Every structure is written in C-alpha cells, then in structure tokens.
Short mmCIF file of C-alpha atoms and ligand atoms in Angstrom, two decimals:
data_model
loop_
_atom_site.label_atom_id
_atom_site.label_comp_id
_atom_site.label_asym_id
_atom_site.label_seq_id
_atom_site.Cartn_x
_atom_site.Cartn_y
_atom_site.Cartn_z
CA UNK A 1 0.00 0.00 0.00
CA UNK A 2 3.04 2.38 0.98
CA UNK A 3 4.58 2.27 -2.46
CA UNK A 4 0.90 2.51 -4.26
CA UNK A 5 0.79 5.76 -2.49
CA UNK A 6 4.43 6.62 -3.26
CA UNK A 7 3.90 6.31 -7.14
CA UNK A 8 0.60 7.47 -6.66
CA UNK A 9 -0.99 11.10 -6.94
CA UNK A 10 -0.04 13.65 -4.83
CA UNK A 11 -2.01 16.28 -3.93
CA UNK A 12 -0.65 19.67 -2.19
CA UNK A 13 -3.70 21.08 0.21
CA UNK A 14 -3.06 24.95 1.36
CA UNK A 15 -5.35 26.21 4.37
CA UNK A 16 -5.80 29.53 5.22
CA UNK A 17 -3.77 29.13 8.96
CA UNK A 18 -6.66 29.31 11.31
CA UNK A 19 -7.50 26.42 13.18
CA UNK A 20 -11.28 26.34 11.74
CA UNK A 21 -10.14 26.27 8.66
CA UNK A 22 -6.95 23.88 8.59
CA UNK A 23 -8.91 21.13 11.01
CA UNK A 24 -11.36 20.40 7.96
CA UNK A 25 -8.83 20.65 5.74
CA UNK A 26 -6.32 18.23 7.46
CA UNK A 27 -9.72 15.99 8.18
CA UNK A 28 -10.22 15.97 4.22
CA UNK A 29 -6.08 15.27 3.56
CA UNK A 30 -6.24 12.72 5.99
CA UNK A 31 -9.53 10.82 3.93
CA UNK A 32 -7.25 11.36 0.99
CA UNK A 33 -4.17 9.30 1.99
CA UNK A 34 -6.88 6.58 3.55
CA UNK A 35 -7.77 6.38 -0.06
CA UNK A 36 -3.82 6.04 -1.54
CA UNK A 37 -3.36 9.83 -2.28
CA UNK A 38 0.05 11.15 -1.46
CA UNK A 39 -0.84 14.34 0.85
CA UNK A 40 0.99 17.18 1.77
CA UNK A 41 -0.19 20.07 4.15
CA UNK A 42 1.47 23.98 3.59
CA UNK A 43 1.41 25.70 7.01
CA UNK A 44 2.82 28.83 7.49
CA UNK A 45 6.20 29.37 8.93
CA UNK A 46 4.83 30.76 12.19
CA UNK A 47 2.53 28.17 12.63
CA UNK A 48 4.91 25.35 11.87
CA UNK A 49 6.97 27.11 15.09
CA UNK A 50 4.06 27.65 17.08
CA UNK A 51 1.95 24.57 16.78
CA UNK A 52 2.57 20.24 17.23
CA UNK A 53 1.26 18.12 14.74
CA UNK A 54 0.51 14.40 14.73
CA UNK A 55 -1.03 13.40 11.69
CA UNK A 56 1.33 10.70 10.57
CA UNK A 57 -0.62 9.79 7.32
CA UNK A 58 0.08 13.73 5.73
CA UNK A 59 3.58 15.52 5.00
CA UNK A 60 3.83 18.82 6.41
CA UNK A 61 5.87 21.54 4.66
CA UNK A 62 6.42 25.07 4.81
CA UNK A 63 5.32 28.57 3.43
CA UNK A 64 5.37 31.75 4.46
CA UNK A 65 2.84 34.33 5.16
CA UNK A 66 5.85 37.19 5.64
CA UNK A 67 4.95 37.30 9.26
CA UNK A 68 7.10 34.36 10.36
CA UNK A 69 7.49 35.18 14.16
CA UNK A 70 4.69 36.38 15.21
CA UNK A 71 1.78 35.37 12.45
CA UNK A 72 -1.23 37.50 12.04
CA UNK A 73 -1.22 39.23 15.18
CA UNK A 74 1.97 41.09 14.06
CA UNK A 75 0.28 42.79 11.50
CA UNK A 76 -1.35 45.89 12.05
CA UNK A 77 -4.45 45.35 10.07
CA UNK A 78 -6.09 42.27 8.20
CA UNK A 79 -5.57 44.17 5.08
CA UNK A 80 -1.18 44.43 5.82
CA UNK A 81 -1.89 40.37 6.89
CA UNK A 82 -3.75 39.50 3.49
CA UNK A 83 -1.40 41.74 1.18
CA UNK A 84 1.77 40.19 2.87
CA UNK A 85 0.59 36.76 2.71
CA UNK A 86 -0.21 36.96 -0.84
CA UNK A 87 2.85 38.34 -1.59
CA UNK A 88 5.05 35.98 0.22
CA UNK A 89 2.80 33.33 -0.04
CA UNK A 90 2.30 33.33 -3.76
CA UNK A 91 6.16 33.09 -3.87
CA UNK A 92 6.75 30.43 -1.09
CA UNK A 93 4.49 28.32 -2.56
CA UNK A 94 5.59 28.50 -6.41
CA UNK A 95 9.29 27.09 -4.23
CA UNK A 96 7.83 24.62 -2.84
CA UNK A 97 5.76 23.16 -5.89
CA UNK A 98 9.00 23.62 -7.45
CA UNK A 99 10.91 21.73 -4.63
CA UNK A 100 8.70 18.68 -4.23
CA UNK A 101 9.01 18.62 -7.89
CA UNK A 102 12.37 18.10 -7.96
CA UNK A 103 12.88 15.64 -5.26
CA UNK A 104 10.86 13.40 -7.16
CA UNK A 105 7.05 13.92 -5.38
CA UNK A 106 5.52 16.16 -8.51
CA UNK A 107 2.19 17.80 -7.26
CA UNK A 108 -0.85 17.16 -9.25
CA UNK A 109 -3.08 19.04 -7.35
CA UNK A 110 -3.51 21.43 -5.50
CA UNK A 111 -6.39 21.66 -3.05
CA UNK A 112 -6.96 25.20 -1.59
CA UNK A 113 -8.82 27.10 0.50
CA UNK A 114 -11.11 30.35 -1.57
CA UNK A 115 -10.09 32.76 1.41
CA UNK A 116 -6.51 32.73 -0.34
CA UNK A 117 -7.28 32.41 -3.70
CA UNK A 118 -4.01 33.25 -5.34
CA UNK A 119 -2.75 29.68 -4.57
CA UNK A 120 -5.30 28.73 -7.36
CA UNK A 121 -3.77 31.47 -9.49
CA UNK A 122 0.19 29.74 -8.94
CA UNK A 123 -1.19 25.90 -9.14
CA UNK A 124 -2.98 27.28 -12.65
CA UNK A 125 0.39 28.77 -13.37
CA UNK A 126 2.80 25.64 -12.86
CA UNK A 127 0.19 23.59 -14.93
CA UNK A 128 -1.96 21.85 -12.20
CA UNK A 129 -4.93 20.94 -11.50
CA UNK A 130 -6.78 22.69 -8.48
CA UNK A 131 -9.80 22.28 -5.88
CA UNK A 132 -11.45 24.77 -3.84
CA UNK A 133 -12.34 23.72 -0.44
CA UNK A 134 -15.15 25.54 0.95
CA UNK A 135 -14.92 25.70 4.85
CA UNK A 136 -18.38 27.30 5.78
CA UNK A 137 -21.46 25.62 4.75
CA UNK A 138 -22.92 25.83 1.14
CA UNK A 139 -25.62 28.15 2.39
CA UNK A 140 -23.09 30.59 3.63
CA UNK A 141 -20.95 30.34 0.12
CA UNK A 142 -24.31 30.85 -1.75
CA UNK A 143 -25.12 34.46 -0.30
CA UNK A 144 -21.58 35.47 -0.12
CA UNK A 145 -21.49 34.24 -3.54
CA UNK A 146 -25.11 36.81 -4.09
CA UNK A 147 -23.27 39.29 -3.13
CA UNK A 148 -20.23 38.98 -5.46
CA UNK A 149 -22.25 38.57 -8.55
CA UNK A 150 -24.54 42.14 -7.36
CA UNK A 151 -27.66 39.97 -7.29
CA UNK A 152 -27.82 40.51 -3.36
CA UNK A 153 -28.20 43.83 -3.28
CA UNK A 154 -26.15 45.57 0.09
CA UNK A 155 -26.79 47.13 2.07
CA UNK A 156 -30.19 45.23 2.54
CA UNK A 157 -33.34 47.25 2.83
CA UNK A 158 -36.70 45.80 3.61
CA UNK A 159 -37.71 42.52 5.53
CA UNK A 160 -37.50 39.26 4.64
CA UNK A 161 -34.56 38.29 2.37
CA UNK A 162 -34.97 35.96 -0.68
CA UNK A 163 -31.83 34.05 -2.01
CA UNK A 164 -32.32 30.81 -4.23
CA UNK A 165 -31.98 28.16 -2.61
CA UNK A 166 -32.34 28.97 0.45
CA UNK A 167 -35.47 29.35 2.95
CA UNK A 168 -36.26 32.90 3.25
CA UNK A 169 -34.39 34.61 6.14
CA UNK A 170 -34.56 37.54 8.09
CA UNK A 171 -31.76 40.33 7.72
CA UNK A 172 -29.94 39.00 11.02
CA UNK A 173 -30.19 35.55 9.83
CA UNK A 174 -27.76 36.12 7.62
CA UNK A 175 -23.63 36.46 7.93
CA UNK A 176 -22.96 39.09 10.06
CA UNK A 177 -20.27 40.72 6.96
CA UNK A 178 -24.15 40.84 4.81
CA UNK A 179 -26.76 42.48 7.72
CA UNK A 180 -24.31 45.16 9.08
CA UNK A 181 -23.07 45.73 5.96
CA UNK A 182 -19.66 47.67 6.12
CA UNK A 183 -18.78 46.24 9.84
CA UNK A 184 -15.77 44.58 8.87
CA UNK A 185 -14.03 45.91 5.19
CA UNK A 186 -11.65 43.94 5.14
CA UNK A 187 -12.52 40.16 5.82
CA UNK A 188 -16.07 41.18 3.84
CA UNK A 189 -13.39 42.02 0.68
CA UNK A 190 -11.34 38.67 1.36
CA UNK A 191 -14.72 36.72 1.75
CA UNK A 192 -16.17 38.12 -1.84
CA UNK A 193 -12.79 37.77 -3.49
CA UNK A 194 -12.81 34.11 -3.16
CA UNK A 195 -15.18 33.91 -6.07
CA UNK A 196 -13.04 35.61 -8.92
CA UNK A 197 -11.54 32.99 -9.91
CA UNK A 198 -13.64 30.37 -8.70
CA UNK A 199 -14.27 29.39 -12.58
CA UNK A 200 -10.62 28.08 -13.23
CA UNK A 201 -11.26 25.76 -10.04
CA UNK A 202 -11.41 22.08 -11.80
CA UNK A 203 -13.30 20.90 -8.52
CA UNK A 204 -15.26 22.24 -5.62
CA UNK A 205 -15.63 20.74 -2.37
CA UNK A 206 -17.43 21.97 0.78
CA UNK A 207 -17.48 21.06 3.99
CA UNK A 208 -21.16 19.76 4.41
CA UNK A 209 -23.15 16.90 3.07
CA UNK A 210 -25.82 16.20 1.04
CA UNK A 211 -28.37 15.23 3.29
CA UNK A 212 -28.02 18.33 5.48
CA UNK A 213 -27.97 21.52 2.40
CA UNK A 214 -29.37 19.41 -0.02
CA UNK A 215 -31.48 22.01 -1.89
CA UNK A 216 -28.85 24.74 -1.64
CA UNK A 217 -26.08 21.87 -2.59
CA UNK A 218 -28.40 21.65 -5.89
CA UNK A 219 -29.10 24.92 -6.73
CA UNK A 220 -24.90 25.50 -6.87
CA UNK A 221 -24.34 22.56 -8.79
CA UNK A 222 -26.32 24.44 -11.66
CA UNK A 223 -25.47 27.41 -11.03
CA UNK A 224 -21.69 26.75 -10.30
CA UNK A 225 -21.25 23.45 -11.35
CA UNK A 226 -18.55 20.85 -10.08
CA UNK A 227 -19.48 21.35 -6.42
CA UNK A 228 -18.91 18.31 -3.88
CA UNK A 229 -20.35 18.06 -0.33
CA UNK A 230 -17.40 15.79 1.44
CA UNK A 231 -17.94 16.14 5.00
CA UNK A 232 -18.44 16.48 7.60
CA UNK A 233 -14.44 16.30 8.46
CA UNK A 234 -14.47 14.98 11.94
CA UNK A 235 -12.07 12.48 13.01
CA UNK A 236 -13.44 8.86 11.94
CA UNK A 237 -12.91 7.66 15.13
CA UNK A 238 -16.69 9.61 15.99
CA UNK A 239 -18.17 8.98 12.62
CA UNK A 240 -17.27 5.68 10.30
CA UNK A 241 -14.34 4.44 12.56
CA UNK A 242 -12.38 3.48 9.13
CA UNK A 243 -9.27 5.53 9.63
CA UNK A 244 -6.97 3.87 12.10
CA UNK A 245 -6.06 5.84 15.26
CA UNK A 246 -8.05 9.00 13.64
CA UNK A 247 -8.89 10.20 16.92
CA UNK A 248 -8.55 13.72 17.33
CA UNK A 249 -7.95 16.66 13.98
CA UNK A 250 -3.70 16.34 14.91
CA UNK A 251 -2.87 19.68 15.14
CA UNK A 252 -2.82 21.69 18.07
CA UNK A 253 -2.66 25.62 18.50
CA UNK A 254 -3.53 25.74 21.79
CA UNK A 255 -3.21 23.20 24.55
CA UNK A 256 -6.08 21.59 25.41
CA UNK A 257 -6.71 20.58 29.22
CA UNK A 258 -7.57 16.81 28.64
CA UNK A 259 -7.30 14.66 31.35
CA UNK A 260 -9.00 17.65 33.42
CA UNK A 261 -11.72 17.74 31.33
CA UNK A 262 -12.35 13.60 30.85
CA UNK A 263 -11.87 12.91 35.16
CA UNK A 264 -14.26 15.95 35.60
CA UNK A 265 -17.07 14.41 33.05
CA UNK A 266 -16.64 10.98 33.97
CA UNK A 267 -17.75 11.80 37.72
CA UNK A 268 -20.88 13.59 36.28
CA UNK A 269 -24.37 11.91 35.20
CA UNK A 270 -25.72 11.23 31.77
CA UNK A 271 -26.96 14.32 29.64
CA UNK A 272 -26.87 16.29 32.82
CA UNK A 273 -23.46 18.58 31.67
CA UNK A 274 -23.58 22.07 29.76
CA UNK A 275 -20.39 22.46 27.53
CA UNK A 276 -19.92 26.62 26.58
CA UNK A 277 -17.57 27.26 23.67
CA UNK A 278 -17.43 30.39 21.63
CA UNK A 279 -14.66 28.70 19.10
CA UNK A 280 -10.83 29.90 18.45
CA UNK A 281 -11.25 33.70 17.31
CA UNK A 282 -14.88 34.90 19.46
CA UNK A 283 -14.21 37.67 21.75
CA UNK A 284 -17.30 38.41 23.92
CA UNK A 285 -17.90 41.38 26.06
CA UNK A 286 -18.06 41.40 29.59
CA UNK A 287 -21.39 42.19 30.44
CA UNK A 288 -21.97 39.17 27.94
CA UNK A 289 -19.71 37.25 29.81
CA UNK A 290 -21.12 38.15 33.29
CA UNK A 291 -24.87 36.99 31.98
CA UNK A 292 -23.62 34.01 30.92
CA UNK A 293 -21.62 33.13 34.49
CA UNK A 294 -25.03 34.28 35.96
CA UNK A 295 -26.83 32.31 33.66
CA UNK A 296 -24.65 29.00 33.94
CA UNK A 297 -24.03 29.18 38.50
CA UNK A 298 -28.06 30.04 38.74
CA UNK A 299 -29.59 27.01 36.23
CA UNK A 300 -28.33 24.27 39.24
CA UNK A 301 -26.66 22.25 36.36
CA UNK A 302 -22.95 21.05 36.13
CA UNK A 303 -21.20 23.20 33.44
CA UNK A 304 -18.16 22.95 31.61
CA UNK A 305 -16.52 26.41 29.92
CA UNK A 306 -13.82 27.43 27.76
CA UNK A 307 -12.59 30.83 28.30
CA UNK A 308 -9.25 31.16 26.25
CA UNK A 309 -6.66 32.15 27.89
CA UNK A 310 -6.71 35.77 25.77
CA UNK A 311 -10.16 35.99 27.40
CA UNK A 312 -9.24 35.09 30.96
CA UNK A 313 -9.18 38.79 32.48
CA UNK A 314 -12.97 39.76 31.57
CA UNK A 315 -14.43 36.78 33.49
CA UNK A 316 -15.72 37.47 37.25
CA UNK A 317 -14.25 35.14 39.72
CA UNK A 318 -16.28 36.09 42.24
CA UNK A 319 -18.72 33.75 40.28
CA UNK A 320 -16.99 30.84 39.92
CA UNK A 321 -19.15 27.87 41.77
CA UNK A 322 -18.73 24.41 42.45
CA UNK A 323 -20.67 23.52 40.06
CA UNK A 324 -18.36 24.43 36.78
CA UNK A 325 -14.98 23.81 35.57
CA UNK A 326 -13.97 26.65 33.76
CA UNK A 327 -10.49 25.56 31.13
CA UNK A 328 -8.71 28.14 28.98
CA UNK A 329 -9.00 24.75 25.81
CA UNK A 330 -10.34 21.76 25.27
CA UNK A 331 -10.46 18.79 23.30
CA UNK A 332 -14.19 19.44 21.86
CA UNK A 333 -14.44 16.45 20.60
CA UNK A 334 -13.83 14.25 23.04
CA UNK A 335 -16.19 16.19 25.21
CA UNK A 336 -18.94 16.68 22.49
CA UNK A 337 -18.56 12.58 22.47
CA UNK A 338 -18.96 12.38 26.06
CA UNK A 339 -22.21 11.21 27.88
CA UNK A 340 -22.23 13.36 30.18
CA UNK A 341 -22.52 16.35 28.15
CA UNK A 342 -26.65 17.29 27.42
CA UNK A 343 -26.21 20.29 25.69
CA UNK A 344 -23.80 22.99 23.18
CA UNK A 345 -24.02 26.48 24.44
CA UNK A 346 -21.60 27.69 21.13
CA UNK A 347 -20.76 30.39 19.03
CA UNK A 348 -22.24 28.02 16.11
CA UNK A 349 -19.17 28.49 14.17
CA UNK A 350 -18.95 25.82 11.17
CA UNK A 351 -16.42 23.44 12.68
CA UNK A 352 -18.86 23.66 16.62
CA UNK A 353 -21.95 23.51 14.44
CA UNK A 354 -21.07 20.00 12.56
CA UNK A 355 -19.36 18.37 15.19
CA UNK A 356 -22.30 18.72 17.65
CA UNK A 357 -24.63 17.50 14.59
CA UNK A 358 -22.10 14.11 13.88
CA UNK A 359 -22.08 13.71 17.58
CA UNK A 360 -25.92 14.03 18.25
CA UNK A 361 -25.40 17.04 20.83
CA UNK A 362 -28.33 19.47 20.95
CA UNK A 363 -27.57 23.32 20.84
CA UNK A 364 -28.05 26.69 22.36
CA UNK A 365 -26.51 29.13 19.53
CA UNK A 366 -25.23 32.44 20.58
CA UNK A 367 -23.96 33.82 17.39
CA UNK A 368 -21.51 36.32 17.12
CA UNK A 369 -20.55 37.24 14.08
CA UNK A 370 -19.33 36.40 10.50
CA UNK A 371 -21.58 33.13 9.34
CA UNK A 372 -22.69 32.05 12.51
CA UNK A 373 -25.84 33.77 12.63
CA UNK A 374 -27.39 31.60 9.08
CA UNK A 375 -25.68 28.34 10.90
CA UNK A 376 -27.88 29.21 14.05
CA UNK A 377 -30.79 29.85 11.61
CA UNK A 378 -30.07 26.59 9.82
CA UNK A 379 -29.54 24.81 13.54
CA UNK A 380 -33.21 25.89 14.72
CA UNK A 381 -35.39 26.54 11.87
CA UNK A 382 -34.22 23.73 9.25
CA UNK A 383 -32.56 21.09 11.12
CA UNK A 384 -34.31 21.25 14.39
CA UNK A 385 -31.45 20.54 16.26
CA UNK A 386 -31.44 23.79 18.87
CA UNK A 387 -32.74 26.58 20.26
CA UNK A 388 -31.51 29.99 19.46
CA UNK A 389 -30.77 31.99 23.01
CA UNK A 390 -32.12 35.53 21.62
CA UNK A 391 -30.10 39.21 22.72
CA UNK A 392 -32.03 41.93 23.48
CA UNK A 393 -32.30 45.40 22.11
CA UNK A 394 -28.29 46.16 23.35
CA UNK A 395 -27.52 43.13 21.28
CA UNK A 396 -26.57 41.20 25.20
CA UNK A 397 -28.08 37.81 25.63
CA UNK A 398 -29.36 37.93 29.37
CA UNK A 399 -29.06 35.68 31.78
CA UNK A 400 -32.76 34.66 31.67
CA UNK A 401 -33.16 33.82 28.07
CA UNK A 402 -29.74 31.65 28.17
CA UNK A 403 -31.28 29.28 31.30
CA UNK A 404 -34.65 29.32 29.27
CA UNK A 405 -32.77 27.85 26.31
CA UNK A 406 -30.92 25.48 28.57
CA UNK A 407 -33.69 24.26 30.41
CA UNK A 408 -36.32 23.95 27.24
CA UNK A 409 -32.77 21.76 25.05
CA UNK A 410 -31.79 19.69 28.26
CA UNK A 411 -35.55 18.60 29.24
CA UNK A 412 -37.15 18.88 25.93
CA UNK A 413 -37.13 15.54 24.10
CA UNK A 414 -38.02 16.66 20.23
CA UNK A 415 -34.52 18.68 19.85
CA UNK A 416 -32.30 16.28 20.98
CA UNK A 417 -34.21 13.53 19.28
CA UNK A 418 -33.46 15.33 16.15
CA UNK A 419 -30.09 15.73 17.35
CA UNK A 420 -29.67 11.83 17.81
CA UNK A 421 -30.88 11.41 13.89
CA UNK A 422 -28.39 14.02 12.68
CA UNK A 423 -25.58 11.84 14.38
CA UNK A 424 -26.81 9.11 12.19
CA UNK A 425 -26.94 10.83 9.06
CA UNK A 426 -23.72 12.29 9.24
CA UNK A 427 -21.49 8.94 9.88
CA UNK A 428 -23.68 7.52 7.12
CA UNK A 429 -22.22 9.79 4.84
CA UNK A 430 -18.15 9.46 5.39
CA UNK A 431 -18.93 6.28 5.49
CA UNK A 432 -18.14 3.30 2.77
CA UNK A 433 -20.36 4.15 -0.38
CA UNK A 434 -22.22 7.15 1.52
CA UNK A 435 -22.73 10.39 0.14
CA UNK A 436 -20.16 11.81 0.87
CA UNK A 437 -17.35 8.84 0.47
CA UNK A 438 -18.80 8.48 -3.04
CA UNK A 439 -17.51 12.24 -3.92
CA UNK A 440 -13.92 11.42 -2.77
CA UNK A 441 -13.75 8.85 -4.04
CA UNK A 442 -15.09 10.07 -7.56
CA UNK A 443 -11.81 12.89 -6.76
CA UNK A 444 -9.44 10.30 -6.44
CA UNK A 445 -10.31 8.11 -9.28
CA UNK A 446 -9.92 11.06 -10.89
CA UNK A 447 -6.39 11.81 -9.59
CA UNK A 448 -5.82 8.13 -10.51
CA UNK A 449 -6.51 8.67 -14.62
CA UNK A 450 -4.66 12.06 -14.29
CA UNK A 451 -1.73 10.54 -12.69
CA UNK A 452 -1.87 7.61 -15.40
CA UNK A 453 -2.05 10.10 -18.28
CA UNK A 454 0.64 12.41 -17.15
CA UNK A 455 3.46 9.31 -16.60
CA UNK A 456 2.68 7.90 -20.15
N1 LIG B 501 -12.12 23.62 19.58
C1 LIG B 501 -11.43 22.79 20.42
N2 LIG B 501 -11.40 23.08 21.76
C2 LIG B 501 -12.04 24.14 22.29
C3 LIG B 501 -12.78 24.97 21.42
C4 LIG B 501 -12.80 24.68 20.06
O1 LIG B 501 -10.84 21.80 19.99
O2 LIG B 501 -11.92 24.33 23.49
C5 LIG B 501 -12.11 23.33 18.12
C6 LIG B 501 -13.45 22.82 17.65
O3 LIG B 501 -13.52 21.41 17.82
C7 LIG B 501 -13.49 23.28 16.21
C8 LIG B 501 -12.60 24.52 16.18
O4 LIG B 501 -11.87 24.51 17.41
O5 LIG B 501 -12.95 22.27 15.37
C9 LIG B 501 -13.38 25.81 16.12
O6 LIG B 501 -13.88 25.98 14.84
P1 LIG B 501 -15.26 26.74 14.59
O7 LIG B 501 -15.47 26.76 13.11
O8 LIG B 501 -16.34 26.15 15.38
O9 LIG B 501 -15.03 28.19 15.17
P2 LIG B 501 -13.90 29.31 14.96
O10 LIG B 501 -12.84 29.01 15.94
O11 LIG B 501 -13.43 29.23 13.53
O12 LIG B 501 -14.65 30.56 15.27
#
C-alpha cells in the first residue's frame, strides 16, 4: 500500500492558517491518503513554530505568510496580513511546488482554501490541477457568492430576504459581513474575493453533506457546477471508525486541558453537563460574559466552559461555583462525544456547528458574528437541532433567556431527538459508499486517470 501511495498522486492542500479552517482541511487530507493519495499540508512558517502536529498519514511543509514570528497578530491590520501573505505566499508556494518537484514527489493538485485564492492562481500557473475547499457551509458560500455577482443587493433594505436556494431569512439571519453591511471591510473584501476565480477551479468541495444543504447543494451545482459536499471532516474515530487511530484533527494551536476535562465528566451523570464554547477567534464582552456566568451558577446544572486564555481577564471570579470547571482549551471532541454532556451552548461556528450534529449534541446558539448567525438559523429553523438563546435590544443575551434555552434543550425531548438522527446521518455519509465517500472517491479516481495520463 506504501509504495501505491508513493507512485501514486499527490495532492498539495493549502489552508488559510486558522485552526477552523486547517482542522477540515487536514480531516479531508487525511480521507485522501486513507484512499492512496500522497498528501501534503502547507502551514505557514509561524505556525509550523508555534503549533505540534501528529497526523502521521500527511507531509507537512512550509510557506510563508511574511509574518514568520509572530503570524497575524503582528500585522497591524487584516488588510497588511492578506497583502503580505499573498505576496510571500504566492512566492513560497511557487518554491515549494517547485521543490517537491524536484525531489521526485511532482504535485498534481492542488487543493486550496477560496479565502486565499491566489494559490489557485500559482497551481494554474505551474500547470496543475486545483480544488477549492469551501470551509463554511454551502448556504453561507451561496449568499456570499449573491453578493459577489450584485444579485444581493447591500446594504439590505426591507424585511425578509430571498436568495435561491435557500429558505427565506430575516436580515440577522444572515452572515454578520451581509446584515451590518460595512462592519468589517476587510474580511467582507477577502470573503467576496474568493469567487473571482472560482471558474478556473477544476473541482469544488465543501465542507457539508448532502443530506443536510441538499437544496442549496443543488441549486450550486447548476449554477456553479462541479461542487462536492465531502464532509463532515471529523475524526473517523466519531463517525465511520475506518481511519486507524483518527482520533482527534492532529494539530494543536492551543493546549487543550484533557485529562481535566475527561476525570471531571466521567464523575458527572448522563446528559446532565452544559459544555460553553465560543470557538478559536470569538471575543465576547463582559457584560456578555457576566450573563452568561449568571446564567450558567443560577440554572443548578454542572457546566463545563472554555474561556481562552486571551479571554481570561474579563471573566468574574467572584462567580466561579462548584458547580463548573472553567479551562482556557479543550479537546471538543472528546467532550462533544462524552455522555455526560446534554447540551452545546456555542458560538455556532462551522467546525462547533457539525461536530455537535455528527455527535448528536443538541444546541443553544449564541452567534456572534461572521456566518454564525445563518448556521444558528439553519440549527433551529431547518434542522431542528437547537434553540436559538435571543439578545435583546443592546444586542446582550441575558441571563434569563440563556437558562430558558438550557432548560427547554436539556428537558425537551423533540430537539435532541433530532439531534440523535443528525448523528446518524452524518457517519452515514463518510462512510463506505455514503454520500459523501462516493464524492472522494469520484476525486481520487480522478487523480488516478490524471496521474496515469501524465506518466505515459
Ligand atoms: N475547539 C477545540 N477546543 C475548544 C474549542 C474549540 O478543539 O476548546 C475546536 C473545535 O472542535 C473546532 C474549532 O476549534 O474544530 C473551532 O472551529 P469553529 O469553526 O467552530 O469556530 P472558529 O474558531 O473558527 O470561530
């Protein structure tokens, strides 16, 4: 099997270095080399300092996004970060196409992420074939991708807002970047640029599957064409168990408190556990913090919270209780997967939103910004799978309305049995001829005729 994979094709995957964006990606390169794909994962310079990996089926190799000791928070604005990365990047990565060339492990193809989109510009350029890899969900890539072609018209006016393919949705229902339009310039450009050259992509994956965004999934495939759902990219330990020792994503940013965590669930009761998360890159306030510790020490229920370490000073001490155990990271996963655990209070980023559907955990979303509001729509009104925990007219969730949510997830029984059927779904589809195993494998057989072709 080794050397079918040695003279096999290799594909070069390039995620934009956040860790909900290189997880799924490293998830998707890891499918790949279960299949006999060669793999190798560009991280930036800073990360590969930073960061420990353990993902023995992928190579790991560098690039550099011109900020090599200090990464993105050393530049001043995300515009400096995006114009230096593209810069550097663009000619990092033509080096080390170049490089693996020449030590004998030519690139075929290179699988990228849309929020850098010049890596599709340098693959096209050395000859190769490419594949965008969508990390937010196919409804999210459909309005953005509205917006780029003018037929979402911004700022929006009116009430409800009609996009094909999509139920209709109410202005703050949809990404953050869309309903207060002009909030962030920057990341809003980066997010629109991904589509202009989207057409030279030969293939287009996205994190999601079929069964979950099926109509939107559709409408792209006419209007786009080429799209693929292949997830959702959660270890395969939790979903189809096929990948040996696939346990946890394999590379961590921050550390996360593990044994803490696992000793402090295992002494608690079935279901009976709230687990808060706001995700890698969240920053709350702290009045919103304060309602929350209110919120979580007054419902009488055992909770478990990440507050990154970056976060630490805003949270009141004073109301710390015996009932929580408060960790600056986690392993979500293995606490998502953990019996104890009854319900998600999350940020409903991507990554939070399909792990807690592929591990049947019922949600209370708290959006905060970019996509996360249309996941929390999707969540509640579509999938059934939560309850959204409201703000109020200051845009702060209060204390009452978070317990509320709590109470009506943990004791309701029609949420999480929806929640239990997700779980189902989702392993169905990574695994052996489901929906989404049949699109990588489709991918690789392709890779397979390519790499056949190009040796005659
Ligand atoms: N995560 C984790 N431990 C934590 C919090 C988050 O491992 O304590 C992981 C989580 O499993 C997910 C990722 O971090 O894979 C967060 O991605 P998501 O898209 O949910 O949010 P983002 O961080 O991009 O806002």
């Amino acid at each position: 099997m080794e050397e079918e994979r040695e003279n096999g094709a290799h594909c070069l995957i390039v995620p934009y270095p956040i860790t909900g964006h290189i997880n799924p990606m490293l998830q998707f390169a890891k499918r790949l080399s279960h299949k006999r794909v060669r793999v190798t994962l560009a991280l930036t310079e800073f990360l590969l300092k930073t960061t420990t990996f353990s993902a023995a089926s992928v190579s790991l190799r560098p690039i550099s996004d011109g900020f090599d000791d200090g990464g993105r928070a050393h530049a001043k604005t995300s515009d400096e970060y995006f114009a230096r990365f593209q810069e550097t990047g663009r000619q990092t990565l033509s080096e080390l196409i170049r490089e693996l060339s020449g030590s004998g492990r030519v690139v075929d193809c290179v699988v990228y992420d849309p929020f850098i989109p010049w890596v599709l510009d340098v693959a096209k350029g050395a000859g190769l074939q490419a594949a965008a890899f969508f990390t937010q969900s196919c409804a999210v890539d459909n309005i953005y991708h509205q917006a780029y072609a003018g037929e979402l018209r911004l700022p929006l006016s009116g009430g409800e807002v009609e996009v094909p393919g999509l139920p209709a949705m109410k202005p703050d229902e949809m990404p953050s970047f869309i309903y207060v339009h002009g909030s962030y310039p920057g990341p809003f450009r980066m997010i629109l640029d991904q589509f202009r050259n989207l057409g030279r992509a030969d293939w287009i994956f996205i994190n999601t599957f079929r069964e979950l965004e099926e109509e939107v999934l559709q409408y792209w495939m006419t209007r786009i064409g080429r799209v693929r759902a292949v997830g959702p990219t959660i270890p395969s330990i939790y979903l189809d168990k096929r990948l040996q020792d696939d346990k946890e994503y394999g590379l961590t940013i921050f550390k996360p408190m593990s044994n803490i965590c696992m000793e402090w669930l295992n002494q608690r009761q079935p279901r009976s556990v709230v687990y808060v998360s706001f995700g890698s890159l969240a920053e709350l306030t702290v009045d919103q913090i304060e309602e929350l510790a209110c919120a979580l020490t007054t419902c009488g229920k055992h909770f478990l919270w990440v507050i990154r370490k970056s976060e630490e000073s805003k949270f009141p001490a004073k109301l710390l209780a015996p009932m929580g155990l408060v960790v600056s990271w986690c392993d979500q996963l293995e606490v998502l997967a953990h019996e104890a655990v009854g319900c998600f209070v999350t940020h409903c980023g991507w990554n939070s939103t399909l792990e807690a559907l592929s591990l049947g955990v019922p949600i209370v979303a708290m959006p905060q910004w970019t996509d996360q509001s249309c996941n929390a729509k999707f969540v509640v009104d579509v999938w059934g799978s939560g309850v959204r925990a409201r703000p109020n007219e200051k845009g702060l969730v209060r204390r009452e309305e978070i317990i509320g949510c709590v109470e009506s997830v943990m004791e309701g029984k029609f949420i999480s049995s929806n929640a239990t059927k997700w779980k189902e779904i989702a392993r169905a589809a990574v695994d052996e001829g489901g929906t989404s195993d049949k699109n990588i494998e489709e991918f690789v057989s392709a890779l397979k005729i390519l790499k056949a072709t190009t040796n005659k």
